[in-house]
Amino acid sequence: MRQFIYLIFAVILFPVDLCAQENNLHHQSSTYQWPTDPEVRTKLDTWQDQKFGMLIHWGLYAVPGIIESWQICSEPWIERDSTMTYDEYKQWYWGLKKDFNPVKFNPEQWALAAKDAGMKYVVFTTKHHDGFCMFDTKQTDFKITNGPFASNPRADVAKYVFQAFRDQGFMIGAYFSKPDWHSQDFWWSKYATPDRNTNYDIRKYPWKWNRFKQFTYNQISELMNNYGSIDLLWLDGGWVRPLETVTDEVRSWGAAIPAWNQEVDIPRIAAMARKAQPGLLVVDRTVAGPYENYQTPEQTIPDKALDHPWESCITLGNAWGWVPNEQYKSPKKVIHKLIEIVAKGGSLLLGVGPRADGTVELAEVKILKQIGDWMKINGQAIYGTRISSVLRDGNTFFTQSKDGKTQYALVCLPEGQSVPKTVEWKGNVPKKGAKMMLISSGTKVKWTVVGDIVKVTLPASFSKKGEYPALAFAF
């Protein structure tokens, strides 16, 4: 029966989940507040140099191959197997704990694939909204170290994921969900669970919420003190926030908002976390203010350049976690998104979901390698760059070095188009007599200008390369 249920979820619910995701994207705050702590500012500048990272969603949802833990949330946009009652479904989902046994757990494969892609930082999901912990917390038994994988010497998977990426020189980020639907202090079984919020009135049961706040504090303290050097604390679940931060803008996003305050005391958590991890970046998503050290528009790219730190978190496929028969973006499409994001002053956090056995699909590894092949020879125009005074002209985007002495033009070539003999763009005209280099070949190229149109002639040898993601020029 279990096997049959898995197949139903994989084949029938998968397309519905994709639509659901589109209705549940984290939006981008309209305001930004720069941090004042010098150590945080220094780390933030270092993070802005990285430009390209990997976001790893891995948890119980990988067992049946459904998209994250949203299926156990009862909101109108969510669909699930109609033959099961909602309560039966939740009990089935919680029960996946006994089936989650990633015997091929291979974080070194993940880290090497990320490095081969040209990535520089990682954000690993230590706990999603379902409350299942991918680290050895002492606050609950609902965790990877209390189940069939418990006897494995690497059962405390977060420890080994972080170390595998540190060994490859990555900045390390811990994703942590503020809501916890498994906790009786968030979703109390005394009541129904109509939406993503607490299902009891916090004003009537303050002792219960205070216990949840301490639970959250204790779990984040474990991550900050027991898992080595951490650079980013990436807090998801922006609906868990101080009531006074719920503006008309927040209400316009469409999620249910209760009449009570769901704050978990992020200032106290941040102070504790930064004592353990000096300079830690805290990313309290969509809660604009001193603890949203950079913004995180989800599955989208801002229309214009932003002069403060931000990243677009976008999936390699359609789902954040692993699902069967996934359709992945092409390497060229990812590279084009990365170029646009970087030109607009941001970073790309690309979502990858390992399978339940602990490995990443070879199809994803192959795509990441192809992205990295381009990054290895063109990364000069990506890493450590900042916004240029001219953003773009059509499919051509511009960046510049941090010192402003070198300009870069990145010409995105459409899918199926071979490398042309010449390219041109409007604006961002090189200084008279400036030398221009095609970065991928390391050779100087001829360029002319008529008015504000720059025309560049490619070396004959390079224009025979066939299809190519993008051309990068330095001048």
Coordinates of C-alpha atoms in Angstrom, one line a residue:
M1 CA 0.0 0.0 0.0
R2 CA 2.8 2.4 0.8
Q3 CA 4.4 1.7 -2.6
F4 CA 1.1 2.5 -4.3
I5 CA 0.7 5.8 -2.4
Y6 CA 4.2 6.9 -3.4
L7 CA 3.4 6.4 -7.1
I8 CA 0.2 8.4 -6.8
F9 CA 2.0 11.3 -5.3
A10 CA 4.8 11.2 -7.8
V11 CA 2.6 11.0 -10.9
I12 CA -0.5 12.8 -9.9
L13 CA 0.4 15.4 -7.4
F14 CA 3.7 16.5 -8.9
P15 CA 2.1 18.8 -11.6
V16 CA -0.3 20.3 -9.0
D17 CA 2.6 21.1 -6.7
L18 CA 4.3 23.1 -9.4
C19 CA 1.3 25.4 -9.6
A20 CA 1.2 25.6 -5.8
Q21 CA 4.7 26.8 -5.7
E22 CA 3.8 29.7 -8.0
N23 CA 1.2 30.7 -5.4
N24 CA 3.6 30.6 -2.5
L25 CA 6.7 32.5 -3.5
H26 CA 8.5 34.7 -0.9
H27 CA 8.4 38.2 -2.1
Q28 CA 11.0 40.9 -1.9
S29 CA 10.9 43.6 0.7
S30 CA 10.6 47.1 -0.7
T31 CA 13.0 48.6 1.8
Y32 CA 16.5 47.7 3.0
Q33 CA 18.5 48.6 6.1
W34 CA 22.2 48.4 6.0
P35 CA 23.8 46.6 9.0
T36 CA 25.9 48.7 11.3
D37 CA 28.2 46.0 12.8
P38 CA 31.6 46.4 11.0
E39 CA 32.2 42.6 11.0
V40 CA 28.8 42.0 9.4
R41 CA 29.5 44.7 6.8
T42 CA 32.8 43.1 6.0
K43 CA 31.3 39.6 5.6
L44 CA 28.4 41.0 3.6
D45 CA 30.9 42.6 1.1
T46 CA 32.7 39.2 0.9
W47 CA 29.5 37.5 0.3
Q48 CA 28.6 39.9 -2.5
D49 CA 31.8 38.9 -4.2
Q50 CA 30.7 35.2 -4.4
K51 CA 27.8 35.7 -6.8
F52 CA 26.8 32.0 -7.2
G53 CA 25.6 29.5 -4.6
M54 CA 23.7 26.3 -4.1
L55 CA 20.5 25.9 -2.0
I56 CA 20.0 22.3 -0.9
H57 CA 16.5 21.2 0.1
W58 CA 16.6 17.7 1.5
G59 CA 14.3 16.1 4.0
L60 CA 11.3 13.7 4.4
Y61 CA 9.7 15.0 1.3
A62 CA 12.5 13.3 -0.8
V63 CA 11.1 9.8 0.2
P64 CA 7.9 10.0 -1.9
G65 CA 9.3 12.7 -4.2
I66 CA 6.9 15.5 -3.4
I67 CA 7.8 19.2 -3.3
E68 CA 8.9 20.1 0.2
S69 CA 6.5 19.9 3.2
W70 CA 3.8 22.1 1.9
Q71 CA 1.5 19.2 1.3
I72 CA 0.7 19.0 5.0
C73 CA -0.4 22.6 5.1
S74 CA -4.2 23.1 4.6
E75 CA -4.6 26.1 2.5
P76 CA -7.0 26.5 -0.6
W77 CA -4.2 26.4 -3.2
I78 CA -2.8 23.1 -1.9
E79 CA -4.1 19.8 -3.4
R80 CA -3.4 16.3 -2.2
D81 CA -4.7 12.7 -2.6
S82 CA -8.4 13.0 -2.1
T83 CA -8.8 9.4 -0.9
M84 CA -7.1 10.3 2.4
T85 CA -8.4 12.6 5.1
Y86 CA -6.3 15.5 6.0
D87 CA -5.4 14.0 9.4
E88 CA -4.5 10.7 7.8
Y89 CA -2.3 12.5 5.3
K90 CA -0.4 14.3 8.1
Q91 CA 0.1 11.0 10.0
W92 CA 1.3 9.3 6.8
Y93 CA 3.8 12.2 6.2
W94 CA 5.1 12.2 9.8
G95 CA 5.5 8.4 9.4
L96 CA 8.0 8.9 6.5
K97 CA 10.6 9.2 9.3
K98 CA 10.8 5.4 9.5
D99 CA 11.4 5.2 5.7
F100 CA 14.1 7.9 5.4
N101 CA 17.4 6.0 5.2
P102 CA 19.9 7.7 2.9
V103 CA 22.4 4.9 2.8
K104 CA 24.2 6.5 -0.2
F105 CA 24.6 9.9 1.6
N106 CA 27.4 11.6 -0.4
P107 CA 27.9 15.3 0.5
E108 CA 31.3 15.2 -1.1
Q109 CA 29.5 14.5 -4.4
W110 CA 27.3 17.6 -3.8
A111 CA 30.2 19.8 -2.9
L112 CA 32.3 18.7 -5.9
A113 CA 29.3 19.3 -8.2
A114 CA 28.8 22.8 -6.8
K115 CA 32.5 23.6 -7.1
D116 CA 32.5 22.3 -10.7
A117 CA 29.6 24.6 -11.4
G118 CA 31.6 27.6 -10.2
M119 CA 29.6 28.1 -7.0
K120 CA 31.1 29.8 -4.0
Y121 CA 28.6 29.4 -1.2
V122 CA 26.0 26.9 0.0
V123 CA 22.8 27.1 2.0
F124 CA 21.7 23.8 3.5
T125 CA 18.2 23.1 4.8
T126 CA 18.7 22.1 8.4
K127 CA 14.9 22.1 9.0
H128 CA 12.0 22.8 6.7
H129 CA 8.4 23.8 7.8
D130 CA 7.5 20.2 8.6
G131 CA 9.9 20.3 11.5
F132 CA 12.0 17.4 10.6
C133 CA 15.6 18.2 11.6
M134 CA 18.5 17.3 9.4
F135 CA 20.9 17.8 12.4
D136 CA 21.2 16.1 15.8
T137 CA 19.1 18.5 17.8
K138 CA 18.4 17.7 21.5
Q139 CA 15.1 19.6 21.4
T140 CA 13.0 16.9 19.6
D141 CA 13.2 13.3 18.4
F142 CA 11.8 14.3 15.0
K143 CA 15.2 14.2 13.4
I144 CA 17.4 12.2 11.0
T145 CA 19.5 10.9 13.9
N146 CA 16.4 9.1 15.4
G147 CA 15.4 6.6 12.7
P148 CA 16.8 4.0 10.4
F149 CA 19.9 6.2 9.6
A150 CA 20.7 6.7 13.3
S151 CA 23.3 4.0 13.4
N152 CA 25.2 5.4 10.4
P153 CA 28.5 7.1 11.5
R154 CA 27.4 10.2 9.5
A155 CA 23.9 10.3 10.8
D156 CA 24.3 13.9 11.8
V157 CA 24.1 14.9 8.2
A158 CA 24.3 18.7 8.6
K159 CA 27.8 18.3 10.2
Y160 CA 29.1 16.4 7.2
V161 CA 27.4 18.6 4.6
F162 CA 28.9 21.7 6.0
Q163 CA 32.3 20.1 6.3
A164 CA 32.2 18.8 2.7
F165 CA 31.6 22.3 1.4
R166 CA 34.1 23.9 3.7
D167 CA 36.7 21.5 2.3
Q168 CA 35.9 23.0 -1.1
G169 CA 36.4 26.6 0.2
F170 CA 32.7 27.5 0.3
M171 CA 31.0 30.1 2.5
I172 CA 28.5 28.1 4.7
G173 CA 24.8 28.9 5.2
A174 CA 22.3 27.2 7.5
Y175 CA 18.7 27.4 6.3
F176 CA 16.3 27.2 9.2
S177 CA 12.5 27.4 9.1
K178 CA 11.0 29.6 11.8
P179 CA 7.6 27.8 11.7
D180 CA 7.6 24.2 12.8
W181 CA 4.4 22.3 12.0
H182 CA 5.4 19.2 13.9
S183 CA 5.8 21.1 17.2
Q184 CA 2.8 21.0 19.5
D185 CA 3.7 24.6 20.4
F186 CA 3.1 25.7 16.9
W187 CA 0.4 23.4 15.6
W188 CA -1.4 22.2 18.7
S189 CA -3.3 19.0 18.1
K190 CA -6.1 20.4 20.3
Y191 CA -7.2 22.4 17.3
A192 CA -7.4 22.0 13.5
T193 CA -4.6 23.4 11.4
P194 CA -6.4 25.7 8.8
D195 CA -3.3 27.4 7.4
R196 CA 0.5 27.9 7.8
N197 CA 0.2 30.0 11.0
T198 CA -0.1 28.9 14.6
N199 CA -3.5 27.2 15.1
Y200 CA -4.1 28.7 18.6
D201 CA -4.4 32.2 19.8
I202 CA -1.0 33.2 21.2
R203 CA -2.7 35.9 23.3
K204 CA -4.7 33.3 25.2
Y205 CA -1.7 30.9 25.6
P206 CA 1.4 33.0 25.9
W207 CA 3.1 30.3 28.0
K208 CA 2.9 28.0 25.0
W209 CA 4.3 30.5 22.5
N210 CA 7.1 31.4 24.9
R211 CA 8.0 27.7 25.0
F212 CA 8.1 27.6 21.2
K213 CA 10.4 30.7 21.2
Q214 CA 12.8 29.0 23.6
F215 CA 12.7 25.9 21.4
T216 CA 13.6 27.9 18.4
Y217 CA 16.4 29.7 20.2
N218 CA 17.8 26.4 21.5
Q219 CA 17.8 24.8 18.1
I220 CA 19.5 27.8 16.4
S221 CA 22.0 27.9 19.3
E222 CA 22.9 24.2 18.6
L223 CA 23.5 25.0 14.9
M224 CA 25.6 28.1 15.8
N225 CA 27.7 26.4 18.5
N226 CA 28.0 22.7 17.4
Y227 CA 28.6 22.7 13.7
G228 CA 31.8 24.7 13.0
S229 CA 32.1 28.0 11.2
I230 CA 28.8 29.3 9.8
D231 CA 28.6 32.4 7.6
L232 CA 24.9 32.7 6.9
L233 CA 21.8 32.1 9.0
W234 CA 19.0 31.9 6.3
L235 CA 15.7 32.1 8.1
D236 CA 12.6 31.0 6.1
G237 CA 8.9 31.3 6.9
G238 CA 8.5 35.1 6.7
W239 CA 4.9 34.9 8.0
V240 CA 6.4 34.2 11.5
R241 CA 7.2 37.8 12.2
P242 CA 6.4 40.7 14.6
L243 CA 2.8 41.8 14.1
E244 CA 4.0 45.5 13.7
T245 CA 6.0 44.5 10.6
V246 CA 2.8 43.3 8.8
T247 CA 2.3 46.2 6.5
D248 CA -0.2 46.7 3.6
E249 CA 2.6 45.5 1.4
V250 CA 2.8 42.2 3.4
R251 CA -0.9 41.8 3.4
S252 CA -1.0 42.2 -0.4
W253 CA 1.1 39.0 -0.8
G254 CA -2.1 37.0 0.0
A255 CA -1.1 34.7 2.9
A256 CA -3.4 34.5 5.9
I257 CA -2.3 36.8 8.7
P258 CA -3.5 36.1 12.3
A259 CA -4.5 38.8 14.8
W260 CA -1.7 37.9 17.2
N261 CA 2.0 38.4 17.2
Q262 CA 4.1 35.5 15.9
E263 CA 7.6 37.0 16.6
V264 CA 10.3 34.6 17.9
D265 CA 12.6 37.4 19.2
I266 CA 15.1 37.5 16.3
P267 CA 17.2 40.2 18.1
R268 CA 17.9 37.8 20.9
I269 CA 18.6 35.0 18.5
A270 CA 20.9 37.1 16.4
A271 CA 22.9 38.3 19.4
M272 CA 23.5 34.8 20.5
A273 CA 24.3 33.6 17.0
R274 CA 26.8 36.4 16.4
K275 CA 28.5 35.7 19.7
A276 CA 29.2 32.2 18.5
Q277 CA 29.8 33.3 14.9
P278 CA 31.2 36.9 14.7
G279 CA 30.1 38.7 11.6
L280 CA 27.3 36.2 10.9
L281 CA 24.9 37.3 8.1
V282 CA 21.3 37.0 9.3
V283 CA 18.7 36.7 6.5
D284 CA 15.3 37.0 8.0
R285 CA 13.4 36.7 4.8
T286 CA 10.9 39.5 3.9
V287 CA 11.1 41.0 7.4
A288 CA 12.7 44.3 6.4
G289 CA 15.0 45.8 8.9
P290 CA 18.3 45.1 10.7
Y291 CA 18.0 41.3 10.4
E292 CA 17.4 41.0 6.7
N293 CA 21.0 41.5 5.8
Y294 CA 20.2 40.8 2.2
Q295 CA 16.9 40.3 0.2
T296 CA 15.8 37.1 -1.4
P297 CA 13.3 37.4 -4.2
E298 CA 12.1 33.8 -5.0
Q299 CA 12.0 32.3 -8.5
T300 CA 12.2 35.8 -10.0
I301 CA 14.7 38.5 -10.9
P302 CA 14.0 42.2 -10.1
D303 CA 13.1 44.4 -13.0
K304 CA 15.9 46.8 -12.3
A305 CA 19.3 47.0 -10.6
L306 CA 19.3 47.3 -6.8
D307 CA 22.0 49.2 -4.9
H308 CA 21.9 46.9 -1.8
P309 CA 22.7 43.2 -1.3
W310 CA 20.2 40.6 -2.7
E311 CA 20.0 37.2 -4.2
S312 CA 17.5 35.5 -6.4
C313 CA 16.8 31.9 -5.2
I314 CA 15.8 29.9 -8.3
T315 CA 15.4 26.2 -8.8
L316 CA 17.5 24.2 -11.3
G317 CA 14.3 22.3 -12.1
N318 CA 10.8 23.3 -11.2
A319 CA 10.8 22.0 -7.6
W320 CA 13.0 22.8 -4.6
G321 CA 13.3 19.2 -3.4
W322 CA 13.8 16.1 -5.5
V323 CA 10.8 14.9 -7.6
P324 CA 10.8 12.1 -10.2
N325 CA 11.0 13.0 -13.9
E326 CA 12.0 16.6 -13.3
Q327 CA 12.6 19.0 -16.2
Y328 CA 15.8 20.9 -15.6
K329 CA 16.8 24.3 -17.0
S330 CA 19.5 24.2 -19.6
P331 CA 23.0 25.3 -18.7
K332 CA 22.6 28.2 -21.1
K333 CA 19.4 29.4 -19.4
V334 CA 21.0 29.2 -15.9
I335 CA 24.0 31.2 -17.2
H336 CA 21.8 33.8 -18.7
K337 CA 19.9 34.2 -15.4
L338 CA 23.2 34.4 -13.5
I339 CA 24.4 37.2 -15.9
E340 CA 21.3 39.2 -15.6
I341 CA 21.2 38.9 -11.8
V342 CA 24.8 39.8 -11.4
A343 CA 24.5 42.8 -13.7
K344 CA 21.6 44.0 -11.5
G345 CA 23.8 43.7 -8.4
G346 CA 22.6 40.4 -7.1
S347 CA 23.7 36.8 -6.6
L348 CA 22.1 33.6 -7.8
L349 CA 21.3 30.8 -5.3
L350 CA 20.4 27.8 -7.4
G351 CA 18.2 25.2 -5.8
V352 CA 19.2 21.5 -6.0
G353 CA 17.4 18.6 -4.3
P354 CA 19.2 15.3 -3.5
R355 CA 17.3 12.0 -3.7
A356 CA 16.2 10.1 -0.6
D357 CA 19.2 7.9 -0.9
G358 CA 21.6 10.9 -0.4
T359 CA 22.8 11.4 -4.0
V360 CA 22.3 14.1 -6.5
E361 CA 20.9 13.0 -9.9
L362 CA 23.7 12.6 -12.6
A363 CA 21.6 14.8 -14.9
E364 CA 21.9 17.7 -12.5
V365 CA 25.6 17.0 -12.0
K366 CA 26.1 17.1 -15.8
I367 CA 24.3 20.5 -16.1
L368 CA 26.3 22.0 -13.2
K369 CA 29.5 20.9 -14.9
Q370 CA 28.5 22.5 -18.1
I371 CA 27.7 25.8 -16.3
G372 CA 31.1 25.5 -14.6
D373 CA 32.9 25.0 -18.0
W374 CA 31.7 28.5 -18.9
M375 CA 32.3 30.0 -15.5
K376 CA 35.9 28.7 -15.4
I377 CA 36.9 30.9 -18.4
N378 CA 34.5 33.8 -18.0
G379 CA 34.2 34.2 -14.2
Q380 CA 36.3 37.4 -14.3
A381 CA 33.2 39.2 -15.5
I382 CA 31.0 37.7 -12.7
Y383 CA 32.9 37.2 -9.4
G384 CA 33.7 40.3 -7.3
T385 CA 31.9 42.6 -9.7
R386 CA 29.5 45.4 -9.0
I387 CA 26.8 47.3 -10.9
S388 CA 27.9 49.3 -14.0
S389 CA 26.6 52.7 -14.8
V390 CA 24.9 51.1 -17.8
L391 CA 22.8 48.0 -17.0
R392 CA 22.0 46.4 -20.3
D393 CA 21.2 46.7 -24.0
G394 CA 18.9 43.9 -25.2
N395 CA 20.7 40.6 -24.5
T396 CA 23.9 42.4 -23.5
F397 CA 24.5 43.0 -19.8
F398 CA 27.3 45.0 -18.2
T399 CA 29.3 44.7 -15.0
Q400 CA 32.4 46.3 -13.7
S401 CA 35.3 45.5 -11.3
K402 CA 34.9 46.7 -7.7
D403 CA 37.5 49.4 -8.3
G404 CA 35.6 50.6 -11.4
K405 CA 38.7 50.4 -13.6
T406 CA 37.5 47.5 -15.8
Q407 CA 34.2 47.2 -17.6
Y408 CA 32.6 43.9 -18.8
A409 CA 30.1 43.3 -21.5
L410 CA 28.3 39.9 -21.4
V411 CA 26.4 39.1 -24.6
C412 CA 23.9 36.3 -24.1
L413 CA 23.4 34.2 -27.2
P414 CA 19.9 32.7 -27.6
E415 CA 19.4 28.9 -27.5
G416 CA 20.3 27.3 -30.8
Q417 CA 22.3 30.3 -32.1
S418 CA 25.9 29.7 -33.1
V419 CA 28.6 32.2 -32.2
P420 CA 28.3 35.2 -34.6
K421 CA 31.3 36.8 -36.4
T422 CA 30.4 40.2 -34.9
V423 CA 28.3 41.5 -32.0
E424 CA 27.2 45.0 -31.1
W425 CA 25.6 46.9 -28.2
K426 CA 24.3 50.4 -27.6
G427 CA 25.8 52.5 -24.8
N428 CA 28.7 51.7 -22.4
V429 CA 31.2 52.9 -25.1
P430 CA 34.9 52.1 -24.3
K431 CA 37.2 55.0 -23.8
K432 CA 39.0 56.1 -26.9
G433 CA 42.0 53.9 -27.6
A434 CA 40.9 51.3 -25.0
K435 CA 41.9 47.7 -25.5
M436 CA 39.2 45.1 -25.5
M437 CA 39.7 41.4 -24.7
L438 CA 37.5 38.4 -25.4
I439 CA 37.9 36.8 -22.0
S440 CA 37.3 33.2 -23.1
S441 CA 40.2 33.3 -25.6
G442 CA 42.4 35.8 -23.8
T443 CA 42.9 37.7 -27.1
K444 CA 42.4 41.3 -28.1
V445 CA 39.5 42.0 -30.4
K446 CA 38.8 44.8 -32.8
W447 CA 36.0 47.2 -32.0
T448 CA 34.6 50.3 -33.6
V449 CA 32.0 52.8 -32.5
V450 CA 29.5 54.8 -34.5
G451 CA 27.5 57.2 -32.3
D452 CA 26.8 55.1 -29.2
I453 CA 26.8 51.8 -31.1
V454 CA 29.8 49.5 -30.3
K455 CA 30.6 46.8 -32.9
V456 CA 33.0 44.1 -32.0
T457 CA 34.6 41.6 -34.4
L458 CA 35.3 38.1 -33.0
P459 CA 38.5 36.2 -33.8
A460 CA 37.8 33.8 -36.8
S461 CA 38.9 30.8 -34.7
F462 CA 36.4 31.6 -31.9
S463 CA 33.5 32.2 -34.2
K464 CA 33.7 28.6 -35.3
K465 CA 32.9 27.3 -31.9
G466 CA 29.3 26.6 -32.6
E467 CA 26.7 27.2 -29.9
Y468 CA 28.0 29.0 -26.8
P469 CA 26.1 30.4 -23.8
A470 CA 27.5 34.0 -23.7
L471 CA 30.4 36.1 -24.8
A472 CA 32.3 38.1 -22.2
F473 CA 34.4 41.1 -23.1
A474 CA 36.7 43.2 -20.8
F475 CA 37.7 46.8 -21.6

